[in-house]
Amino acid sequence: MKKVFLFIAALAMSAMTWATEQTLTFDLSKNPGGWPTTNSKTLTNYTYTLEDVDYTFGLMDVKCNSGYTMFTATAVMGLPAIEGYKLTKVVAKNTSGCSTAVKVGISSSASSEDYISGGDAQTWSKQNSSYTYELDETSDNTVYYLYVTNKNAQVTELELTYTDGTSPTVTLDSIVIRGKATKMEYKVGEAFDPAGLEVWGYYTKTVKHDSTSQIKSGIAWSIDPETFEEVSDNASVTLSVSYKDLTTTDTTITGIKVTEKPAKITTI
């Protein structure tokens, strides 16, 4: 008799015992059976049977082609949620025909780019390659989504790693600003551009997790002044960044050159 996993499903421990960590490999190079061969515009659940266990995937704008599963632009795939275990790693393998401009991340939402820590969108610039997402701060019994923001992705295999939800959680302790601002010359009235500056998080270190990692989404900049109002050879701005419930200490950048706007020429 098959054991069934719904999105929030109980692991039948009496019939199947998992270790603290378990990796499941799903072959997407062929139709698992009953999956769509044309795109659906609504999120629909489909079953994948692996070693006599049924796992549920939610698909939208995803279809099975010969040799791969196709994700079109703005496609999502809900990854199975397992009671007592949290999704901690996703490895996706693409094909020789996959777009090299496609961007794929792991989102907590099926309708927006709400990337979770470690799940920031990556550009799959190489074909026949694997792309890895090491996920932090995930929860057990929770569906996360493979989210495609543009172009088309062709996936042949997914490796999903689940970790015992009772295991210690990696904790984000603080965030800092690193790097160097790319633009240091402005006109009066322009706003400071933080491009070139990076936000890094410091985590409680565990055996399988780096103590620092760059945070690329979900951040909010606070910059003072908002615009440059006077000509200067040595203007400065003070800025900070907020992410979740953390805020960096103030950082001051000096040596900014501000010049007058070009005079507006009126033709008579």
Coordinates of C-alpha atoms in Angstrom, one line a residue:
M1 CA 0.0 0.0 0.0
K2 CA 1.3 3.4 -0.9
K3 CA 2.0 6.0 1.8
V4 CA 0.8 9.5 0.8
F5 CA 2.4 12.9 1.5
L6 CA 0.1 15.9 1.1
F7 CA 1.6 19.4 1.3
I8 CA 1.3 19.1 5.1
A9 CA 1.7 15.4 5.5
A10 CA 2.7 13.0 8.3
L11 CA 5.7 10.8 7.7
A12 CA 4.8 7.2 8.4
M13 CA 7.6 6.5 10.8
S14 CA 6.4 3.1 11.7
A15 CA 6.8 2.0 8.1
M16 CA 9.7 4.3 7.1
T17 CA 12.5 5.6 9.2
W18 CA 14.5 8.7 8.3
A19 CA 17.8 9.8 9.7
T20 CA 18.4 13.4 10.9
E21 CA 18.9 14.3 7.2
Q22 CA 17.5 12.8 4.1
T23 CA 18.0 13.6 0.4
L24 CA 15.4 12.7 -2.2
T25 CA 16.2 12.6 -5.9
F26 CA 13.4 13.2 -8.3
D27 CA 14.0 12.4 -12.0
L28 CA 12.2 15.1 -14.1
S29 CA 13.6 13.9 -17.4
K30 CA 10.3 11.9 -18.0
N31 CA 6.7 12.4 -17.0
P32 CA 6.2 10.9 -13.4
G33 CA 2.7 10.0 -14.5
G34 CA -0.2 12.3 -14.9
W35 CA 1.8 15.5 -14.9
P36 CA 0.7 18.2 -17.4
T37 CA 2.0 18.2 -20.9
T38 CA 0.6 21.7 -21.4
N39 CA 1.0 24.7 -19.2
S40 CA -1.6 25.4 -16.5
K41 CA -2.2 29.0 -15.4
T42 CA -3.4 28.0 -11.9
L43 CA -1.3 26.2 -9.2
T44 CA -2.3 22.6 -9.3
N45 CA -1.1 19.6 -7.2
Y46 CA 0.5 16.5 -8.9
T47 CA 1.9 13.4 -7.4
Y48 CA 5.4 11.9 -7.8
T49 CA 5.8 8.3 -6.5
L50 CA 9.3 7.6 -5.2
E51 CA 10.0 4.2 -3.6
D52 CA 6.3 3.6 -2.9
V53 CA 5.8 7.0 -1.3
D54 CA 3.7 9.7 -3.0
Y55 CA 5.0 13.2 -2.8
T56 CA 2.9 16.2 -3.8
F57 CA 4.3 19.0 -6.1
G58 CA 2.4 22.1 -7.0
L59 CA 2.8 23.2 -10.6
M60 CA 2.0 26.4 -12.4
D61 CA 3.3 27.1 -16.0
V62 CA 5.2 23.9 -15.8
K63 CA 4.9 21.0 -18.2
C64 CA 6.6 17.7 -19.0
N65 CA 8.5 17.6 -22.3
S66 CA 10.5 14.7 -23.8
G67 CA 13.7 14.5 -21.8
Y68 CA 13.0 17.4 -19.3
T69 CA 10.4 19.3 -17.4
M70 CA 9.9 22.8 -18.8
F71 CA 9.4 25.9 -16.6
T72 CA 8.2 28.9 -18.5
A73 CA 8.6 32.6 -17.4
T74 CA 6.9 33.2 -14.0
A75 CA 6.5 29.5 -13.4
V76 CA 6.5 28.0 -9.9
M77 CA 6.9 24.5 -8.5
G78 CA 5.7 23.9 -4.9
L79 CA 8.2 21.5 -3.3
P80 CA 6.9 18.8 -1.0
A81 CA 6.4 19.6 2.7
I82 CA 7.1 16.9 5.2
E83 CA 5.9 16.9 8.8
G84 CA 8.8 17.1 11.3
Y85 CA 11.3 17.9 8.5
K86 CA 12.4 21.2 6.9
L87 CA 13.8 21.8 3.4
T88 CA 17.4 22.8 3.7
K89 CA 19.0 22.2 0.3
V90 CA 17.8 22.2 -3.3
V91 CA 20.0 21.1 -6.2
A92 CA 18.5 21.5 -9.7
K93 CA 20.1 20.1 -12.9
N94 CA 19.4 21.8 -16.2
T95 CA 19.8 20.7 -19.8
S96 CA 21.7 21.7 -22.9
G97 CA 18.6 23.6 -24.2
C98 CA 18.0 25.6 -21.0
S99 CA 18.1 29.4 -21.4
T100 CA 21.4 30.8 -20.1
A101 CA 19.5 33.9 -19.0
V102 CA 16.9 32.2 -16.9
K103 CA 16.7 33.3 -13.2
V104 CA 15.6 30.8 -10.6
G105 CA 15.2 31.2 -6.9
I106 CA 13.5 29.6 -3.9
S107 CA 10.5 31.6 -2.7
S108 CA 8.2 31.4 0.3
S109 CA 5.3 32.5 -2.0
A110 CA 3.8 31.1 -5.2
S111 CA 2.9 34.6 -6.4
S112 CA 5.9 36.8 -5.7
E113 CA 9.7 36.8 -5.5
D114 CA 9.8 36.5 -1.7
Y115 CA 13.1 34.6 -1.7
I116 CA 14.1 32.9 1.5
S117 CA 17.6 33.1 3.0
G118 CA 19.9 31.1 0.7
G119 CA 17.3 30.9 -2.0
D120 CA 18.1 34.1 -3.8
A121 CA 17.6 34.0 -7.6
Q122 CA 20.5 32.6 -9.6
T123 CA 21.1 33.1 -13.3
W124 CA 21.6 29.6 -14.8
S125 CA 24.3 30.8 -17.2
K126 CA 25.7 27.3 -17.8
Q127 CA 23.9 24.5 -19.5
N128 CA 24.1 20.8 -18.4
S129 CA 25.0 22.1 -14.9
S130 CA 23.7 21.8 -11.4
Y131 CA 22.7 24.8 -9.3
T132 CA 22.6 24.6 -5.5
Y133 CA 20.6 26.5 -2.9
E134 CA 21.6 26.1 0.7
L135 CA 18.6 27.3 2.7
D136 CA 18.5 29.0 6.1
E137 CA 15.8 29.6 8.6
T138 CA 13.3 27.2 6.9
S139 CA 10.4 25.6 8.9
D140 CA 9.1 22.1 8.9
N141 CA 5.7 21.3 7.4
T142 CA 6.2 24.2 5.0
V143 CA 6.0 24.4 1.2
Y144 CA 8.7 26.4 -0.6
Y145 CA 8.6 27.2 -4.3
L146 CA 11.1 26.9 -7.1
Y147 CA 10.4 30.3 -8.7
V148 CA 11.3 31.2 -12.3
T149 CA 11.3 34.9 -13.0
N150 CA 12.1 35.1 -16.7
K151 CA 13.0 33.0 -19.8
N152 CA 12.6 29.2 -19.7
A153 CA 14.2 26.6 -17.5
Q154 CA 14.6 23.0 -18.5
V155 CA 15.2 20.7 -15.5
T156 CA 16.1 17.0 -15.6
E157 CA 16.6 16.3 -11.9
L158 CA 15.8 17.8 -8.5
E159 CA 17.7 16.8 -5.3
L160 CA 15.8 17.9 -2.2
T161 CA 17.4 17.6 1.2
Y162 CA 15.3 17.6 4.4
T163 CA 16.6 18.0 7.9
D164 CA 14.9 17.0 11.2
G165 CA 12.9 20.1 12.2
T166 CA 14.0 19.7 15.8
S167 CA 17.6 20.2 14.8
P168 CA 19.2 23.5 15.9
T169 CA 18.2 26.3 13.7
V170 CA 20.9 28.5 12.1
T171 CA 20.3 32.0 13.5
L172 CA 21.1 35.3 11.8
D173 CA 22.8 37.4 14.5
S174 CA 23.8 40.6 12.7
I175 CA 24.3 42.3 9.3
V176 CA 27.0 44.6 8.1
I177 CA 27.7 46.7 5.0
R178 CA 30.8 45.8 2.9
G179 CA 32.2 46.8 -0.4
K180 CA 32.9 50.2 -2.1
A181 CA 30.3 52.5 -3.8
T182 CA 30.7 52.4 -7.6
K183 CA 29.5 55.9 -8.3
M184 CA 31.2 58.8 -6.5
E185 CA 30.3 61.7 -8.7
Y186 CA 26.9 63.3 -8.9
K187 CA 25.0 66.4 -10.0
V188 CA 23.0 68.6 -7.6
G189 CA 19.6 67.0 -7.0
E190 CA 20.7 63.4 -7.6
A191 CA 20.3 60.7 -5.1
F192 CA 23.1 58.5 -3.8
D193 CA 23.4 55.1 -5.6
P194 CA 24.4 52.3 -3.2
A195 CA 25.5 50.0 -6.1
G196 CA 28.8 48.3 -5.3
L197 CA 28.0 48.1 -1.6
E198 CA 27.1 44.6 -0.2
V199 CA 25.1 43.4 2.8
W200 CA 26.5 40.4 4.7
G201 CA 24.9 38.4 7.4
Y202 CA 26.7 36.9 10.4
Y203 CA 25.2 33.6 11.6
T204 CA 25.5 31.3 14.5
K205 CA 28.0 28.9 13.0
T206 CA 27.2 25.2 12.7
V207 CA 29.1 22.4 11.2
K208 CA 27.3 22.5 7.9
H209 CA 26.9 26.3 7.5
D210 CA 29.2 29.1 6.9
S211 CA 29.3 31.8 9.5
T212 CA 28.8 34.6 6.9
S213 CA 26.9 34.9 3.7
Q214 CA 25.8 37.8 1.4
I215 CA 22.2 38.9 1.5
K216 CA 20.9 40.0 -1.9
S217 CA 17.2 40.4 -1.4
G218 CA 14.7 41.7 1.1
I219 CA 17.0 44.6 2.3
A220 CA 15.9 48.2 2.8
W221 CA 18.4 51.1 2.5
S222 CA 18.2 54.3 4.6
I223 CA 20.3 57.1 3.2
D224 CA 20.8 60.7 4.5
P225 CA 20.7 63.1 2.8
E226 CA 18.2 61.7 0.3
T227 CA 19.6 63.9 -2.5
F228 CA 22.7 66.1 -2.9
E229 CA 21.7 69.8 -2.7
E230 CA 25.0 71.6 -2.8
V231 CA 28.2 71.6 -5.0
S232 CA 31.0 70.0 -3.1
D233 CA 34.4 68.2 -3.7
N234 CA 34.0 66.2 -0.5
A235 CA 30.3 65.5 0.2
S236 CA 29.2 62.6 2.4
V237 CA 26.2 60.4 3.0
T238 CA 25.3 58.3 6.0
L239 CA 23.5 55.1 5.4
S240 CA 22.2 51.9 7.0
V241 CA 20.4 48.8 6.0
S242 CA 17.5 46.9 7.5
Y243 CA 16.8 43.2 6.9
K244 CA 14.1 41.4 8.8
D245 CA 14.4 42.7 12.4
L246 CA 18.0 43.7 12.1
T247 CA 19.6 47.0 11.2
T248 CA 23.3 47.8 10.5
T249 CA 25.2 50.5 12.3
D250 CA 25.5 53.8 10.4
T251 CA 28.1 53.9 7.7
T252 CA 29.5 57.2 6.4
I253 CA 30.9 57.5 2.9
T254 CA 33.0 60.6 2.2
G255 CA 34.9 62.0 -0.8
I256 CA 31.8 62.3 -3.0
K257 CA 32.0 65.0 -5.8
V258 CA 28.9 67.0 -6.5
T259 CA 28.7 69.4 -9.4
E260 CA 26.0 71.8 -10.7
K261 CA 23.4 70.5 -13.1
P262 CA 24.1 71.4 -16.7
A263 CA 22.5 74.8 -17.6
K264 CA 19.2 74.3 -19.4
I265 CA 19.5 75.7 -22.9
T266 CA 16.4 77.5 -24.3
T267 CA 16.1 77.7 -28.1
I268 CA 14.4 80.9 -29.4

